[in-house]
Amino acid sequence: MGSALVTLGGAESVVIERSRVKTLLALGGCVLFVVGSVAIWRAESPVIGILGLVTFGVFGAYILHALFRSGPGLVVDDEGFTDQSSAGAVGRVLWADVTELGTWSHQGANVLVVGLRNPEDYVARLSAVSRRYARVNLSMMGTPVTIASTGLKTDYDSLFALMNERLERSRLRLDSNPPRT
């Protein structure tokens, strides 16, 4: 896994950098699909061609935006995690707000799905463009927080294991130190 264990403010954090290679490959794939969509538009079916052009053009724009972001893609610590792995990332998420971790699979690719207690709170703090992306995730996945390992220097299994271990550690800590009323 392409991550580093660092100590920030006395707490251990795992920092996972963005993968420029994987991001460039994804961008190249989008470019190929855009070119293919233009060919379909001209030769066979304008509707399908335009739909492909718009879809892969939007994906390409998001990938291009993610390519030029600075800083790590994901930072995981005892309090939560900060996701900056994609253009639609929500930023800081506290373990106390996480209800579950799951996997969404499509054509051999896995995406980490992070269930939240109050997903609308996370959507509301985003910019207008990111809010639209988050709302699509919310309607499709039930949460605005999804993390793909494709933009990170790690594989999916390592990502899931890290996030699951930190969530369980957080739950154990909360169970042993219940809030005072």
Short mmCIF file of C-alpha atoms in Angstrom, two decimals:
data_model
loop_
_atom_site.label_atom_id
_atom_site.label_comp_id
_atom_site.label_asym_id
_atom_site.label_seq_id
_atom_site.Cartn_x
_atom_site.Cartn_y
_atom_site.Cartn_z
CA MET A 1 0.00 0.00 0.00
CA GLY A 2 1.41 3.41 -0.94
CA SER A 3 0.82 5.02 2.42
CA ALA A 4 2.85 6.50 5.21
CA LEU A 5 2.27 6.38 8.94
CA VAL A 6 2.90 9.85 10.36
CA THR A 7 2.36 11.50 13.71
CA LEU A 8 0.38 14.74 13.55
CA GLY A 9 -0.39 16.58 16.76
CA GLY A 10 0.41 13.50 18.85
CA ALA A 11 -1.95 11.22 16.93
CA GLU A 12 -0.99 8.58 14.38
CA SER A 13 -2.34 9.24 10.91
CA VAL A 14 -2.10 7.18 7.77
CA VAL A 15 -1.51 9.35 4.71
CA ILE A 16 -2.30 7.90 1.30
CA GLU A 17 -1.05 9.94 -1.64
CA ARG A 18 -2.90 10.37 -4.90
CA SER A 19 -1.76 8.18 -7.77
CA ARG A 20 -0.92 10.41 -10.73
CA VAL A 21 -0.34 7.32 -12.91
CA LYS A 22 -3.79 5.83 -12.20
CA THR A 23 -5.41 9.25 -12.66
CA LEU A 24 -3.68 9.79 -16.01
CA LEU A 25 -4.76 6.31 -17.16
CA ALA A 26 -8.36 7.09 -16.18
CA LEU A 27 -8.17 10.41 -18.04
CA GLY A 28 -6.77 8.60 -21.09
CA GLY A 29 -9.68 6.18 -20.93
CA CYS A 30 -12.15 9.06 -20.86
CA VAL A 31 -10.45 10.66 -23.87
CA LEU A 32 -10.76 7.38 -25.80
CA PHE A 33 -14.45 7.11 -24.90
CA VAL A 34 -15.04 10.74 -25.95
CA VAL A 35 -13.38 10.05 -29.32
CA GLY A 36 -15.46 6.88 -29.68
CA SER A 37 -18.62 8.79 -28.79
CA VAL A 38 -17.89 11.39 -31.45
CA ALA A 39 -17.43 8.59 -34.02
CA ILE A 40 -20.74 6.99 -32.97
CA TRP A 41 -22.45 10.38 -33.12
CA ARG A 42 -21.25 10.98 -36.68
CA ALA A 43 -21.63 7.47 -38.06
CA GLU A 44 -24.55 5.71 -36.44
CA SER A 45 -26.54 7.19 -33.62
CA PRO A 46 -26.45 10.87 -32.72
CA VAL A 47 -28.35 10.32 -29.45
CA ILE A 48 -26.01 7.62 -28.12
CA GLY A 49 -22.97 9.55 -29.35
CA ILE A 50 -24.03 12.76 -27.61
CA LEU A 51 -24.91 10.87 -24.43
CA GLY A 52 -21.46 9.23 -24.41
CA LEU A 53 -19.76 12.52 -25.22
CA VAL A 54 -21.47 14.32 -22.35
CA THR A 55 -21.01 11.46 -19.86
CA PHE A 56 -17.33 10.86 -20.53
CA GLY A 57 -16.66 14.55 -20.99
CA VAL A 58 -18.01 15.23 -17.49
CA PHE A 59 -16.05 12.30 -16.03
CA GLY A 60 -12.94 13.56 -17.80
CA ALA A 61 -13.43 17.06 -16.37
CA TYR A 62 -13.73 15.63 -12.85
CA ILE A 63 -10.62 13.50 -13.36
CA LEU A 64 -8.71 16.48 -14.76
CA HIS A 65 -9.75 18.55 -11.73
CA ALA A 66 -8.55 15.79 -9.39
CA LEU A 67 -5.24 15.57 -11.26
CA PHE A 68 -4.35 19.16 -10.35
CA ARG A 69 -5.34 19.04 -6.67
CA SER A 70 -2.49 19.31 -4.21
CA GLY A 71 -1.92 17.37 -1.00
CA PRO A 72 -2.64 13.77 -0.09
CA GLY A 73 -5.68 11.92 -1.36
CA LEU A 74 -6.72 10.45 1.99
CA VAL A 75 -5.64 10.99 5.60
CA VAL A 76 -7.01 8.55 8.17
CA ASP A 77 -6.65 9.11 11.92
CA ASP A 78 -8.34 8.12 15.18
CA GLU A 79 -11.00 10.84 14.92
CA GLY A 80 -11.98 10.27 11.29
CA PHE A 81 -10.62 10.77 7.81
CA THR A 82 -10.10 13.54 5.30
CA ASP A 83 -10.95 12.51 1.76
CA GLN A 84 -9.53 14.58 -1.08
CA SER A 85 -9.19 11.65 -3.48
CA SER A 86 -11.59 12.91 -6.14
CA ALA A 87 -13.33 16.02 -7.39
CA GLY A 88 -16.47 14.97 -5.51
CA ALA A 89 -14.75 14.26 -2.18
CA VAL A 90 -16.50 15.64 0.92
CA GLY A 91 -13.39 16.41 2.97
CA ARG A 92 -13.36 15.67 6.70
CA VAL A 93 -15.60 12.87 8.03
CA LEU A 94 -15.72 11.94 11.73
CA TRP A 95 -15.87 8.27 12.75
CA ALA A 96 -18.68 9.23 15.13
CA ASP A 97 -20.82 10.04 12.05
CA VAL A 98 -20.03 6.77 10.22
CA THR A 99 -22.71 4.08 10.48
CA GLU A 100 -21.16 1.43 8.24
CA LEU A 101 -18.64 0.64 5.53
CA GLY A 102 -19.65 -1.23 2.43
CA THR A 103 -18.52 -2.10 -1.06
CA TRP A 104 -20.12 -1.20 -4.34
CA SER A 105 -18.82 -3.26 -7.26
CA HIS A 106 -19.28 -2.56 -10.93
CA GLN A 107 -17.52 -4.38 -13.76
CA GLY A 108 -14.69 -5.57 -11.52
CA ALA A 109 -14.04 -2.21 -9.86
CA ASN A 110 -14.77 -1.75 -6.16
CA VAL A 111 -15.68 1.49 -4.43
CA LEU A 112 -15.73 2.01 -0.65
CA VAL A 113 -19.16 3.25 0.43
CA VAL A 114 -19.25 5.09 3.78
CA GLY A 115 -22.67 5.23 5.42
CA LEU A 116 -23.35 8.37 7.49
CA ARG A 117 -25.77 9.35 10.25
CA ASN A 118 -26.56 12.74 8.67
CA PRO A 119 -25.50 12.65 5.03
CA GLU A 120 -27.24 15.94 4.19
CA ASP A 121 -24.91 17.76 6.62
CA TYR A 122 -21.95 16.65 4.50
CA VAL A 123 -23.66 17.54 1.22
CA ALA A 124 -24.60 21.02 2.46
CA ARG A 125 -21.01 22.09 3.11
CA LEU A 126 -19.82 21.40 -0.46
CA SER A 127 -19.48 23.76 -3.41
CA ALA A 128 -22.31 23.80 -5.95
CA VAL A 129 -20.52 21.47 -8.40
CA SER A 130 -19.38 19.01 -5.72
CA ARG A 131 -22.86 19.13 -4.17
CA ARG A 132 -24.36 17.84 -7.45
CA TYR A 133 -21.84 15.00 -7.55
CA ALA A 134 -22.57 14.19 -3.89
CA ARG A 135 -26.32 14.17 -4.53
CA VAL A 136 -25.85 11.63 -7.33
CA ASN A 137 -23.87 9.44 -4.91
CA LEU A 138 -26.55 9.95 -2.25
CA SER A 139 -29.34 8.87 -4.60
CA MET A 140 -27.41 5.89 -6.01
CA MET A 141 -25.53 4.70 -2.92
CA GLY A 142 -27.43 6.19 0.01
CA THR A 143 -24.41 8.30 0.99
CA PRO A 144 -22.37 11.16 -0.47
CA VAL A 145 -19.11 9.53 0.67
CA THR A 146 -17.62 7.04 -1.74
CA ILE A 147 -13.90 6.43 -2.11
CA ALA A 148 -12.34 4.67 -5.07
CA SER A 149 -8.82 3.33 -4.77
CA THR A 150 -8.26 4.13 -8.45
CA GLY A 151 -7.07 7.65 -7.63
CA LEU A 152 -4.94 6.57 -4.67
CA LYS A 153 -1.60 4.85 -4.24
CA THR A 154 -3.22 1.78 -2.72
CA ASP A 155 -5.42 -1.12 -3.71
CA TYR A 156 -9.04 -1.58 -2.69
CA ASP A 157 -8.48 -4.41 -0.20
CA SER A 158 -5.84 -2.41 1.70
CA LEU A 159 -8.06 0.68 1.68
CA PHE A 160 -11.05 -1.24 3.04
CA ALA A 161 -8.95 -2.98 5.72
CA LEU A 162 -7.47 0.33 6.91
CA MET A 163 -10.83 2.10 7.06
CA ASN A 164 -12.53 -0.85 8.77
CA GLU A 165 -9.75 -1.16 11.37
CA ARG A 166 -9.91 2.56 12.21
CA LEU A 167 -13.71 2.54 12.41
CA GLU A 168 -13.63 -0.44 14.79
CA ARG A 169 -10.90 1.20 16.86
CA SER A 170 -13.05 4.32 17.13
CA ARG A 171 -16.11 2.31 18.20
CA LEU A 172 -14.10 0.49 20.88
CA ARG A 173 -12.80 3.81 22.19
CA LEU A 174 -16.32 5.28 22.27
CA ASP A 175 -17.69 2.16 24.00
CA SER A 176 -15.01 2.34 26.71
CA ASN A 177 -15.51 6.11 27.17
CA PRO A 178 -19.26 6.75 26.84
CA PRO A 179 -20.30 10.42 26.69
CA ARG A 180 -21.39 11.98 29.98
CA THR A 181 -24.97 13.13 30.31
#
